[in-house]
mmCIF file of C-alpha atoms and ligand atoms in Angstrom:
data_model
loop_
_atom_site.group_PDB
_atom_site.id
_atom_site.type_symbol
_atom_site.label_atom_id
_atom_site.label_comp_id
_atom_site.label_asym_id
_atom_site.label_seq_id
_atom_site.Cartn_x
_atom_site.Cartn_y
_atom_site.Cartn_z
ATOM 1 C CA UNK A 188 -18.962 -29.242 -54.351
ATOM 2 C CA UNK A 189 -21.561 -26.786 -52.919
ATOM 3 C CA UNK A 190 -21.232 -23.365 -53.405
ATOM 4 C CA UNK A 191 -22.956 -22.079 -50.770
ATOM 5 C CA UNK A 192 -20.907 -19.513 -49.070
ATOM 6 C CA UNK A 193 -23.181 -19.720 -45.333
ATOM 7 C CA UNK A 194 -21.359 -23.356 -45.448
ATOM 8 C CA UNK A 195 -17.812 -22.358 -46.719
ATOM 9 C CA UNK A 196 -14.853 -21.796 -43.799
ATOM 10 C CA UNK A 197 -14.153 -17.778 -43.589
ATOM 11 C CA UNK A 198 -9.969 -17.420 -44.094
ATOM 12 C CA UNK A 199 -7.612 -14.800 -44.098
ATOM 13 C CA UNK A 200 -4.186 -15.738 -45.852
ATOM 14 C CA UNK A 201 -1.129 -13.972 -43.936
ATOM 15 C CA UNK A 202 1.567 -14.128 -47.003
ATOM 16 C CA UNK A 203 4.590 -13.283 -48.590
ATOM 17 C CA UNK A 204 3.918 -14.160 -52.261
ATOM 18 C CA UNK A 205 6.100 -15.818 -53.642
ATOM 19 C CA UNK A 206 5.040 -18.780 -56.471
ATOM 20 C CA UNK A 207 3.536 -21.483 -53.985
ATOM 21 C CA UNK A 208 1.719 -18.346 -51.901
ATOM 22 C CA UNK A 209 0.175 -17.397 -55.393
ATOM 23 C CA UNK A 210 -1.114 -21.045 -55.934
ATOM 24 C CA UNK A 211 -2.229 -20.828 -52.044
ATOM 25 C CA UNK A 212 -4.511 -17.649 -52.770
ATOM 26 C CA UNK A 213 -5.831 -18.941 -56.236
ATOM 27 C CA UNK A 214 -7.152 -22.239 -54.278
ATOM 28 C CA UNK A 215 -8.350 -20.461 -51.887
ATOM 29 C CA UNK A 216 -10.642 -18.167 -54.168
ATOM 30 C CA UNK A 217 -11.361 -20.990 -56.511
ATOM 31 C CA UNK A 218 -12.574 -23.064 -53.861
ATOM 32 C CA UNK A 219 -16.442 -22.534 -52.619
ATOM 33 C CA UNK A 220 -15.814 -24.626 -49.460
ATOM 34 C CA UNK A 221 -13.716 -21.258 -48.289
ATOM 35 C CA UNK A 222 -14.682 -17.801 -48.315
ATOM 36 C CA UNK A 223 -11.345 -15.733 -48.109
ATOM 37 C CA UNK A 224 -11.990 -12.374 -46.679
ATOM 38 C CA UNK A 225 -8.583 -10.692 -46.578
ATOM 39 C CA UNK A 226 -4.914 -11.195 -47.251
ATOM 40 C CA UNK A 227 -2.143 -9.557 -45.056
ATOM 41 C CA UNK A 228 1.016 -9.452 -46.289
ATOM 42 C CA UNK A 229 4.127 -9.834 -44.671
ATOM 43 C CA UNK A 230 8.636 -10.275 -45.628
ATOM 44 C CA UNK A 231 10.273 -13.707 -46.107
ATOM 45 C CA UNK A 232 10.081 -14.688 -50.668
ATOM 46 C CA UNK A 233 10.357 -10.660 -51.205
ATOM 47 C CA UNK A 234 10.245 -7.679 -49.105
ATOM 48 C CA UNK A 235 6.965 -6.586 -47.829
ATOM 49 C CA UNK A 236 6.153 -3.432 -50.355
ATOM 50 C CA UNK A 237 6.521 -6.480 -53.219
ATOM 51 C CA UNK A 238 4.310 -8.986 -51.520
ATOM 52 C CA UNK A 239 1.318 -6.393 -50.895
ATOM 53 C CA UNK A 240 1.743 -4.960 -54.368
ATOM 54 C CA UNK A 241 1.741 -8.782 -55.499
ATOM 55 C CA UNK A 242 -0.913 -9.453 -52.999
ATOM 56 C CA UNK A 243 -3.312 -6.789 -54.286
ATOM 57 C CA UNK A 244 -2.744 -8.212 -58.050
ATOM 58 C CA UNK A 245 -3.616 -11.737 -57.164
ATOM 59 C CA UNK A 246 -6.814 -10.444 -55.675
ATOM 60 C CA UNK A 247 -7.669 -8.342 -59.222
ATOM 61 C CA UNK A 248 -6.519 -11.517 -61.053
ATOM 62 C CA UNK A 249 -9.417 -13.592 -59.068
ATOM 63 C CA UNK A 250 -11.839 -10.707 -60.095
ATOM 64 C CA UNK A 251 -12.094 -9.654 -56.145
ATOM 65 C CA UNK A 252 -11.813 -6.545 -53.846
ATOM 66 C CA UNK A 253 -11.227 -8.339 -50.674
ATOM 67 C CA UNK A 254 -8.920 -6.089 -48.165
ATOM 68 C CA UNK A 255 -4.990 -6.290 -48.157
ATOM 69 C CA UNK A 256 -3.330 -5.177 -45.413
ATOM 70 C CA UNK A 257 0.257 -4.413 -45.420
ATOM 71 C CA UNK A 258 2.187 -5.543 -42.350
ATOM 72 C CA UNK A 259 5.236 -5.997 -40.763
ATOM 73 C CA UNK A 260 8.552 -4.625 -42.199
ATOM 74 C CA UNK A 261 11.115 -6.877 -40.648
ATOM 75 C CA UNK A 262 11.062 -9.510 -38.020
ATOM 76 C CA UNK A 263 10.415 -8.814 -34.378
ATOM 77 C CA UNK A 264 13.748 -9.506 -32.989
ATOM 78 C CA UNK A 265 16.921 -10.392 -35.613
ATOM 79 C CA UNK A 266 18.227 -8.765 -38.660
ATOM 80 C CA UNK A 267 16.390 -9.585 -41.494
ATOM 81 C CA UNK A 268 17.443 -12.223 -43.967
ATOM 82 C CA UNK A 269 17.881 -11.485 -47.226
ATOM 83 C CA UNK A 270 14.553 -12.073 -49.773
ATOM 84 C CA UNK A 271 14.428 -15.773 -51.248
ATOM 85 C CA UNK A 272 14.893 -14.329 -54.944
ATOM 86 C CA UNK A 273 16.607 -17.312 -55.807
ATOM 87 C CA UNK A 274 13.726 -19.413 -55.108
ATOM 88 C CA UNK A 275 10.639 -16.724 -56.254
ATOM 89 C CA UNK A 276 12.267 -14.552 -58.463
ATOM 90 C CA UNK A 277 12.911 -10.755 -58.034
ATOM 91 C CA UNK A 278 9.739 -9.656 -57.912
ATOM 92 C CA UNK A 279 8.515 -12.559 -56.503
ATOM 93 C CA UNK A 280 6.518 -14.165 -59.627
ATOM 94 C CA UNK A 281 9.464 -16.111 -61.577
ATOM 95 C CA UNK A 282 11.099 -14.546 -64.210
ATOM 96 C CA UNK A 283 7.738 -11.685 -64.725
ATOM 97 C CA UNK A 284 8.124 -8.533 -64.420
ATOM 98 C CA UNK A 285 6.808 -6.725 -61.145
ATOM 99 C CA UNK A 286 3.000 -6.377 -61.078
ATOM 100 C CA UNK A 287 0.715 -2.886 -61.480
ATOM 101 C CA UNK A 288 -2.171 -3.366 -59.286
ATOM 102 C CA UNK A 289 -4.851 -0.627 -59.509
ATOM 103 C CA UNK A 290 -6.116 -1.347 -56.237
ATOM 104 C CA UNK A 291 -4.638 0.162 -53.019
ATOM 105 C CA UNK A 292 -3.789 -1.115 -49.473
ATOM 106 C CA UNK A 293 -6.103 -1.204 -46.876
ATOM 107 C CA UNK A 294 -5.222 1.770 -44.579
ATOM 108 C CA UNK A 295 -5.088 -0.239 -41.319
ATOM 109 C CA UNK A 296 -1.865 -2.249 -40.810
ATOM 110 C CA UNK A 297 -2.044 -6.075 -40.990
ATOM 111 C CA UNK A 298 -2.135 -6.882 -37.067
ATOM 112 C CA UNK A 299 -5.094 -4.214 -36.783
ATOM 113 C CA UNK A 300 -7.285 -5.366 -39.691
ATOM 114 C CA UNK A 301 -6.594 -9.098 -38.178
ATOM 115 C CA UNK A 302 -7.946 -7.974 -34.611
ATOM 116 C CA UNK A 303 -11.028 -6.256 -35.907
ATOM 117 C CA UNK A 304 -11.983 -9.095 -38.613
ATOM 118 C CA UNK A 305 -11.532 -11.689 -35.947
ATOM 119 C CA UNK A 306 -13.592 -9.864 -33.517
ATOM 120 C CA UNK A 307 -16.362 -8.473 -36.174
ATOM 121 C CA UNK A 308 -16.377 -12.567 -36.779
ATOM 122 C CA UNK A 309 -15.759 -13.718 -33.305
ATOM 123 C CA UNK A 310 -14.700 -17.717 -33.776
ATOM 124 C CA UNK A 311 -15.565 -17.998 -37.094
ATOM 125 C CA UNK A 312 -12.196 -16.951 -38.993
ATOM 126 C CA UNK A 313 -9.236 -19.301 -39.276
ATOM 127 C CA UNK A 314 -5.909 -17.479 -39.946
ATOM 128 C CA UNK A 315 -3.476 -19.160 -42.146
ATOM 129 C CA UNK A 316 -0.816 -17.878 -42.326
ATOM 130 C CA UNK A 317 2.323 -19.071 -45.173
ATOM 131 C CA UNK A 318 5.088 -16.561 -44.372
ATOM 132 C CA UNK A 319 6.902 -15.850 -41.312
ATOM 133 C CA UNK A 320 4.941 -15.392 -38.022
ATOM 134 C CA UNK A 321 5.275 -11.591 -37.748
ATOM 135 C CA UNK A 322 2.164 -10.390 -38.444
ATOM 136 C CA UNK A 323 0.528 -12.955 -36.192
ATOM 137 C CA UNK A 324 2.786 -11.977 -32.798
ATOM 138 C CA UNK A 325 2.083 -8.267 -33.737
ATOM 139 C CA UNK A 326 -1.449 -9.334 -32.944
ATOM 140 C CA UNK A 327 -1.140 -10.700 -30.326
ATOM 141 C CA UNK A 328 0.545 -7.775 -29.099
ATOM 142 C CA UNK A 329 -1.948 -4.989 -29.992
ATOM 143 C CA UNK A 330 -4.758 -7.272 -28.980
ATOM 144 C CA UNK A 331 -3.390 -10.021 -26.092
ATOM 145 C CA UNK A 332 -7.302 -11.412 -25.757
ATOM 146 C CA UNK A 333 -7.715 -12.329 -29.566
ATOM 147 C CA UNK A 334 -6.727 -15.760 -29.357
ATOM 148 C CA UNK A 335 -10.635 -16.551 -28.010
ATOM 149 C CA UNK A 336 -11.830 -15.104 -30.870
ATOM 150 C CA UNK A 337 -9.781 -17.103 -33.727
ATOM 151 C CA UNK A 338 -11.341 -20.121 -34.841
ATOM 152 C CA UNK A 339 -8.192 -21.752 -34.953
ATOM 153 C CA UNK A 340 -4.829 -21.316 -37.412
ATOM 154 C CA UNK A 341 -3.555 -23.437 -40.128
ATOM 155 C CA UNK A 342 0.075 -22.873 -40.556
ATOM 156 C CA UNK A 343 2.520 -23.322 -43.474
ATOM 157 C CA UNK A 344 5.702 -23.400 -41.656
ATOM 158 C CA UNK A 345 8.453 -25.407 -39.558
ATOM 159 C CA UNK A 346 10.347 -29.092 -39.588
ATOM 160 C CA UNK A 347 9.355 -30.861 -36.570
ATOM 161 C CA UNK A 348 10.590 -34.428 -37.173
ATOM 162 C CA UNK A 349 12.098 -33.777 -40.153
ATOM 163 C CA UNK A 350 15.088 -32.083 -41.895
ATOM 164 C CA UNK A 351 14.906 -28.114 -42.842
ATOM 165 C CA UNK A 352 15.243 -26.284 -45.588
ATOM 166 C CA UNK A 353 17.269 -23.353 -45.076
ATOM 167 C CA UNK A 354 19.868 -24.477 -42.748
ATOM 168 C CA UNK A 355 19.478 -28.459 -41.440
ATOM 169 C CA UNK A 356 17.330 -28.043 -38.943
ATOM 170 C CA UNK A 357 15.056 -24.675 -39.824
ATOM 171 C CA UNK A 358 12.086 -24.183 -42.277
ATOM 172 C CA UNK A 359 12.325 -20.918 -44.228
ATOM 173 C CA UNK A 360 8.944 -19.275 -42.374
ATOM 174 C CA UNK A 361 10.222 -20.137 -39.041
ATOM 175 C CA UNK A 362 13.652 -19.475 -39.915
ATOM 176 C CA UNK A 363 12.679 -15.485 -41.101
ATOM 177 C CA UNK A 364 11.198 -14.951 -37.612
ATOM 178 C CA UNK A 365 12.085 -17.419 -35.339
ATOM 179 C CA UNK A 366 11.090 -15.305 -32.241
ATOM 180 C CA UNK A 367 7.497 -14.471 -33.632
ATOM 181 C CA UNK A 368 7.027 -18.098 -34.343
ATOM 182 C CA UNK A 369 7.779 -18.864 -31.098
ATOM 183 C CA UNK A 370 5.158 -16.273 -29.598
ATOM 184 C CA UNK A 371 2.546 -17.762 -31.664
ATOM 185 C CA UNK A 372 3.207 -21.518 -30.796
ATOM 186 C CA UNK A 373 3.522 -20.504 -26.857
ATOM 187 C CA UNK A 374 -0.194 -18.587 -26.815
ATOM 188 C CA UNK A 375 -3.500 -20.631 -26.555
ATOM 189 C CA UNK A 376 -5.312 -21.556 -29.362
ATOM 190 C CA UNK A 377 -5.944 -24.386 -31.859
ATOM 191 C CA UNK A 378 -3.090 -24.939 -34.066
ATOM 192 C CA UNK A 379 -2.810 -27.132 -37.044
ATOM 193 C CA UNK A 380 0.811 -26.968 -38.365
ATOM 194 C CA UNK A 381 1.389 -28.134 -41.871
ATOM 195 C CA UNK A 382 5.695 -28.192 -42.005
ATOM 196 C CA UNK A 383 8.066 -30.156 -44.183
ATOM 197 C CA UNK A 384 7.331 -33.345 -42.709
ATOM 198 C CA UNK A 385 4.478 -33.195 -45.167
ATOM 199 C CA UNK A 386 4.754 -30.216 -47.689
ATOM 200 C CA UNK A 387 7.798 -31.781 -48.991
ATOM 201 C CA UNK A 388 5.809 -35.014 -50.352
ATOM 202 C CA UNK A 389 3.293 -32.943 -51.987
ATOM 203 C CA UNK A 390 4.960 -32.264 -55.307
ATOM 204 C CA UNK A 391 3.779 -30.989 -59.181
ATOM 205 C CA UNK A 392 5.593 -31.329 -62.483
ATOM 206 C CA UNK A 393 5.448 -28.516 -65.183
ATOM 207 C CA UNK A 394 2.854 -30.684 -67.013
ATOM 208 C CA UNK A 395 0.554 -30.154 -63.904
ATOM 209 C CA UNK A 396 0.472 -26.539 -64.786
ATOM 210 C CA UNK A 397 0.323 -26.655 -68.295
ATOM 211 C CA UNK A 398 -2.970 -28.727 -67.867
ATOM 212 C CA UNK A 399 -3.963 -25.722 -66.149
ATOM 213 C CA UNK A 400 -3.317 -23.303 -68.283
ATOM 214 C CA UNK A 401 -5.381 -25.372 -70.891
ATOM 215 C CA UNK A 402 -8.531 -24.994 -68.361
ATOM 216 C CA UNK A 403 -8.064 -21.840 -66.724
ATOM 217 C CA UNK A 404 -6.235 -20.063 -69.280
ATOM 218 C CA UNK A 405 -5.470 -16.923 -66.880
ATOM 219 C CA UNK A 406 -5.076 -17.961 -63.910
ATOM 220 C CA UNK A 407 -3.799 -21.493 -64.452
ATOM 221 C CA UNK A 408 -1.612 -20.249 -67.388
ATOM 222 C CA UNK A 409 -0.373 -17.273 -64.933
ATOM 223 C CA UNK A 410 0.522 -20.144 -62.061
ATOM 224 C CA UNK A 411 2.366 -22.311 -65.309
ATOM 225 C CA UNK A 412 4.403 -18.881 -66.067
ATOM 226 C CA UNK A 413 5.561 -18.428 -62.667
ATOM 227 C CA UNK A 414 6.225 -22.096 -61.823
ATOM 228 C CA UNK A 415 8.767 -22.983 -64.246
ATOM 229 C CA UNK A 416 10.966 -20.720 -61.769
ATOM 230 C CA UNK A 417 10.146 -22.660 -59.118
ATOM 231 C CA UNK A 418 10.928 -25.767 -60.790
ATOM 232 C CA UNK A 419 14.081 -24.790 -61.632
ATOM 233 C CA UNK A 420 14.883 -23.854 -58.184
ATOM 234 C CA UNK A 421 14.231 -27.329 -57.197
ATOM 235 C CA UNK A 422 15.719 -29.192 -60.085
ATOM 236 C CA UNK A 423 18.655 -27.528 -58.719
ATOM 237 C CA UNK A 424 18.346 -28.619 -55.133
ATOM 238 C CA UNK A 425 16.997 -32.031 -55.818
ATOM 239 C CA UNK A 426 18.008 -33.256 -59.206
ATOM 240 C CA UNK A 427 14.256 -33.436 -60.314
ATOM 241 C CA UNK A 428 12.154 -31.395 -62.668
ATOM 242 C CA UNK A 429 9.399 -31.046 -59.208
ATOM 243 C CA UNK A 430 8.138 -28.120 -57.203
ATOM 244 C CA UNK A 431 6.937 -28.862 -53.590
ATOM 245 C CA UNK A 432 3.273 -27.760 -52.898
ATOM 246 C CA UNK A 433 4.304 -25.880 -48.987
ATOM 247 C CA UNK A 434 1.471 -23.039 -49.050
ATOM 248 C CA UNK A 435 -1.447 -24.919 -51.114
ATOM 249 C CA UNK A 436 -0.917 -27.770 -48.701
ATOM 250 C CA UNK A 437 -1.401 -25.331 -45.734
ATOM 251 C CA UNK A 438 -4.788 -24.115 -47.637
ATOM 252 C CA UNK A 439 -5.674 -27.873 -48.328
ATOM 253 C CA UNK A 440 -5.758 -28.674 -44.722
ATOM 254 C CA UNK A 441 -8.648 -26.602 -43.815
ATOM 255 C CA UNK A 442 -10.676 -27.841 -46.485
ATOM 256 C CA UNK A 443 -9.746 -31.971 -46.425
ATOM 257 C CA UNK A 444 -8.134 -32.286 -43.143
ATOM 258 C CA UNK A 445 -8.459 -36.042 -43.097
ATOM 259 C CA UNK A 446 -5.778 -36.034 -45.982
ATOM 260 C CA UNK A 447 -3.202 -35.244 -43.091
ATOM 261 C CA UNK A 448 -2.159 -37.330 -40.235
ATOM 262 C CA UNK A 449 -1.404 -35.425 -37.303
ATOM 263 C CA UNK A 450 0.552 -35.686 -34.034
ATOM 264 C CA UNK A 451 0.114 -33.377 -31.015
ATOM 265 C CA UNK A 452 3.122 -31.693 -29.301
ATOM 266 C CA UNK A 453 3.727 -28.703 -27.405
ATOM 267 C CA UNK A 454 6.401 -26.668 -29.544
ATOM 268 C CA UNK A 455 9.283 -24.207 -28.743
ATOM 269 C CA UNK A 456 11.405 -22.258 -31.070
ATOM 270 C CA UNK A 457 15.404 -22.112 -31.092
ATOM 271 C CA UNK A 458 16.110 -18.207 -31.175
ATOM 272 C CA UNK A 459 19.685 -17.724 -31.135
ATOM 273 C CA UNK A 460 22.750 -20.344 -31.848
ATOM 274 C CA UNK A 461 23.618 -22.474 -34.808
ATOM 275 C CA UNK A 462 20.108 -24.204 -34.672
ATOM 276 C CA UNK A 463 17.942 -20.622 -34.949
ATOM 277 C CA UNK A 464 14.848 -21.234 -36.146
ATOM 278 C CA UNK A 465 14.299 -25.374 -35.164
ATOM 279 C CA UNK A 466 11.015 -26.031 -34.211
ATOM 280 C CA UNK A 467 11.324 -28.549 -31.520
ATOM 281 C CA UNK A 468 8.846 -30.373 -29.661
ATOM 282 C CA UNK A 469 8.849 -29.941 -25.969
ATOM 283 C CA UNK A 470 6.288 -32.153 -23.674
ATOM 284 C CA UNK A 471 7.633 -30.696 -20.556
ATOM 285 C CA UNK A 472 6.748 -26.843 -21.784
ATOM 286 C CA UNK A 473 3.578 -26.705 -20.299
ATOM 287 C CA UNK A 474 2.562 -24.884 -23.686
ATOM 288 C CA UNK A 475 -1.008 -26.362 -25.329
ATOM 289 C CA UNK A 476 -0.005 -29.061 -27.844
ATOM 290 C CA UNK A 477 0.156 -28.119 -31.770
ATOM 291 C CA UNK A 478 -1.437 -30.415 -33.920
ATOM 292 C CA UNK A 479 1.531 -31.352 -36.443
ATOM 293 C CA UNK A 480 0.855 -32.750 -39.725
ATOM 294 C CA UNK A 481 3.239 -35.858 -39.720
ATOM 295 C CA UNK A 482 1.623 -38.015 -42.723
ATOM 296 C CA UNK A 483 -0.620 -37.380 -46.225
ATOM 297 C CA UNK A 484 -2.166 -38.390 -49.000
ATOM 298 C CA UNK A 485 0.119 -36.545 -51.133
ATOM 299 C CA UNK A 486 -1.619 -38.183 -54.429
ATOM 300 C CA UNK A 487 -4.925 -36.723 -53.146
ATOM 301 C CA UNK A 488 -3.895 -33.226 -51.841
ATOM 302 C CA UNK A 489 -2.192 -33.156 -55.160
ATOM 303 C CA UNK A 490 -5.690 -33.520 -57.136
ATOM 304 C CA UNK A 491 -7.488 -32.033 -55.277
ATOM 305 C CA UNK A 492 -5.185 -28.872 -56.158
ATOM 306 C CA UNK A 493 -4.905 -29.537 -59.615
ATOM 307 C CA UNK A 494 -9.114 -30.536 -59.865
ATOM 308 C CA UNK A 495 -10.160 -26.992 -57.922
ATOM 309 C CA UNK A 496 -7.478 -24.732 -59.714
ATOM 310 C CA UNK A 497 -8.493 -26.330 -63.250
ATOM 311 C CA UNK A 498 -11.939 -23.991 -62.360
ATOM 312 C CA UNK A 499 -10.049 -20.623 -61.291
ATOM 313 C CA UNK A 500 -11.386 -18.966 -64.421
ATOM 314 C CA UNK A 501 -14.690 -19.965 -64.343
ATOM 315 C CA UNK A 502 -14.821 -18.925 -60.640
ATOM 316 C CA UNK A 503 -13.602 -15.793 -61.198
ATOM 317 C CA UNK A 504 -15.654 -15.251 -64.479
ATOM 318 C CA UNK A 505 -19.016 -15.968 -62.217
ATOM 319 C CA UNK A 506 -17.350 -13.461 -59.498
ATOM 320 C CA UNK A 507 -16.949 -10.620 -61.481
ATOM 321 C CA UNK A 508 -20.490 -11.297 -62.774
ATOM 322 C CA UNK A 509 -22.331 -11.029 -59.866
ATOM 323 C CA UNK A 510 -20.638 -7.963 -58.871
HETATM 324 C C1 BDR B 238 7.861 -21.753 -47.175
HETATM 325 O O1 BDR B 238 8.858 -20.759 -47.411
HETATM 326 C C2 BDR B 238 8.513 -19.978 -48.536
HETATM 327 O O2 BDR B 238 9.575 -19.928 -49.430
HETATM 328 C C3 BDR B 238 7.353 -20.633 -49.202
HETATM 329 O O3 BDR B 238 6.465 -19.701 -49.776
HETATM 330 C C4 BDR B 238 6.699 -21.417 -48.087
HETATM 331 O O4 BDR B 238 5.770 -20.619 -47.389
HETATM 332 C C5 BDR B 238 8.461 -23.113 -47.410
HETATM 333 O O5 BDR B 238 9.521 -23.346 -46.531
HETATM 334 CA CA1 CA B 239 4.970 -18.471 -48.341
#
């Protein structure tokens, strides 16, 4: 794998870490086929003051100073919905106790530092975002032209042809801000959407993570802390000691697209009534068609997470070298 960063894909992460957003970021800096520039942090696993305090400490863990932006405070149209503790943890890392980052925010709000990165870069940056779609409506908002300068997006979010996971028919992203989603899938530019049709067959066992922790002592044994949480969230839901891989996944499919299948479909968003926050595909919307990840190779996306993690440390270690 070549390390040359001319070659690698320039990302900005739009999160709201959360355990599989945490595994998301520490692929993304321990890959050298991506160069992630920023993170921008939004609600859904915690409030947003957690995940940009929990944003800035991933970044220190990597051994980086790459800007996080804090952005939006609550969706764009509904009351919020309470913080998936249950699933993350209170402070969004498991059972550990809330993170002391020395590092501070970027001054400019999420939406803003999007607009000016994507323009500094003009169709070079692809935005993946793995929360709710707040952040990425607000940019649309304070900038309406920017789609044309986005590369294209690779999203973590929605059930297309498939059951959900907060209610029956909504994904938890979508679900958190089902009228921003529906902004973002009815502007024009390229999106790849990686939903539970396929997140949900990319799983992990504990003994994934320990292996980690044995090569990456920090960082893997920091993702093997955290995950046991996780795991018991879905022994509890599913009866097996698993964790589904939603936000690497997301990451994954910029790097090894070919491990996805993909259907296109124009999408629209349910915003009000029992089925709030169903993505549903629409051919008569007249909307540009989303590419939707409909099949993987969940044995590869799953090695190829464990293989490029299993070097976090050693990435990081040659990161805070050459600085
Ligand atoms: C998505 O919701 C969040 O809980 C996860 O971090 C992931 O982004 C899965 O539905
Ligand atoms: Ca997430």
């Amino acid at each position: 794998m070549s390390a040359n960063k001319d070659k690698a894909a320039k990302i900005i992460i739009d999160t709201d870490p959360g355990i599989d957003d945490a595994m998301a970021i520490h692929l993304a800096f321990a890959d050298a086929r991506l160069e992630l520039l920023a993170l921008t942090s939004v609600f859904g696993n915690v409030f947003t003051d957690q995940a940009t305090r929990n944003a800035l400490a991933l970044v220190e863990q990597a051994g980086s100073r790459i800007p996080v932006a804090a952005g939006a405070m609550r969706p764009r149209t509904q009351t919020p919905n309470t913080p998936s503790h249950y699933v993350h943890g209170k402070e969004g890392f498991g059972t550990l106790p809330a993170p002391t980052p020395k590092a501070q925010p970027d001054p400019r709000e999420a939406a803003h530092l999007l607009s000016e990165m994507c323009r500094q870069q003009s169709g070079e940056i692809i935005l993946c975002p793995v929360g709710p779609l707040t952040n990425i409506a607000a940019l649309l908002d304070v900038d309406p032209d920017i789609a044309a300068h986005v590369k294209k997006l690779v999203i973590m979010g929605g059930a297309v042809w498939c059951p959900g996971n907060v209610t029956q028919v909504a994904e938890a992203n979508i679900w958190n801000d089902p009228h921003a989603a529906d902004r973002v899938f009815a502007a024009d530019w390229d999106i790849d959407l990686i939903g539970l049709d396929v997140t949900q067959k990319v799983t992990c066992v504990q003994d994934d993570f320990e292996g980690l922790r044995q090569t990456s002592p920090e960082i893997g044994g920091f993702l093997a802390d955290i995950t046991s949480f996780y795991i018991d969230f879905y022994h509890s839901v599913v009866g097996q000691h698993i964790c589904m891989m939603h936000d690497p996944s997301a990451v994954i499919a910029i790097t090894d697209r070919d491990a996805f299948e993909f259907r296109q479909a124009p999408l629209r968003v349910i915003c009000e009534g029992e089925e709030i926050g169903q993505t549903v595909a629409e051919t008569q919307s007249g909307r540009r068609p989303v590419n939707v990840a409909v099949g993987v190779d969940s044995a590869r996306v799953r090695k190829i997470f464990l293989d490029i993690c299993a070097q976090a440390d050693t990435i990081r270690n040659k990161r805070i070298a050459a600085t």
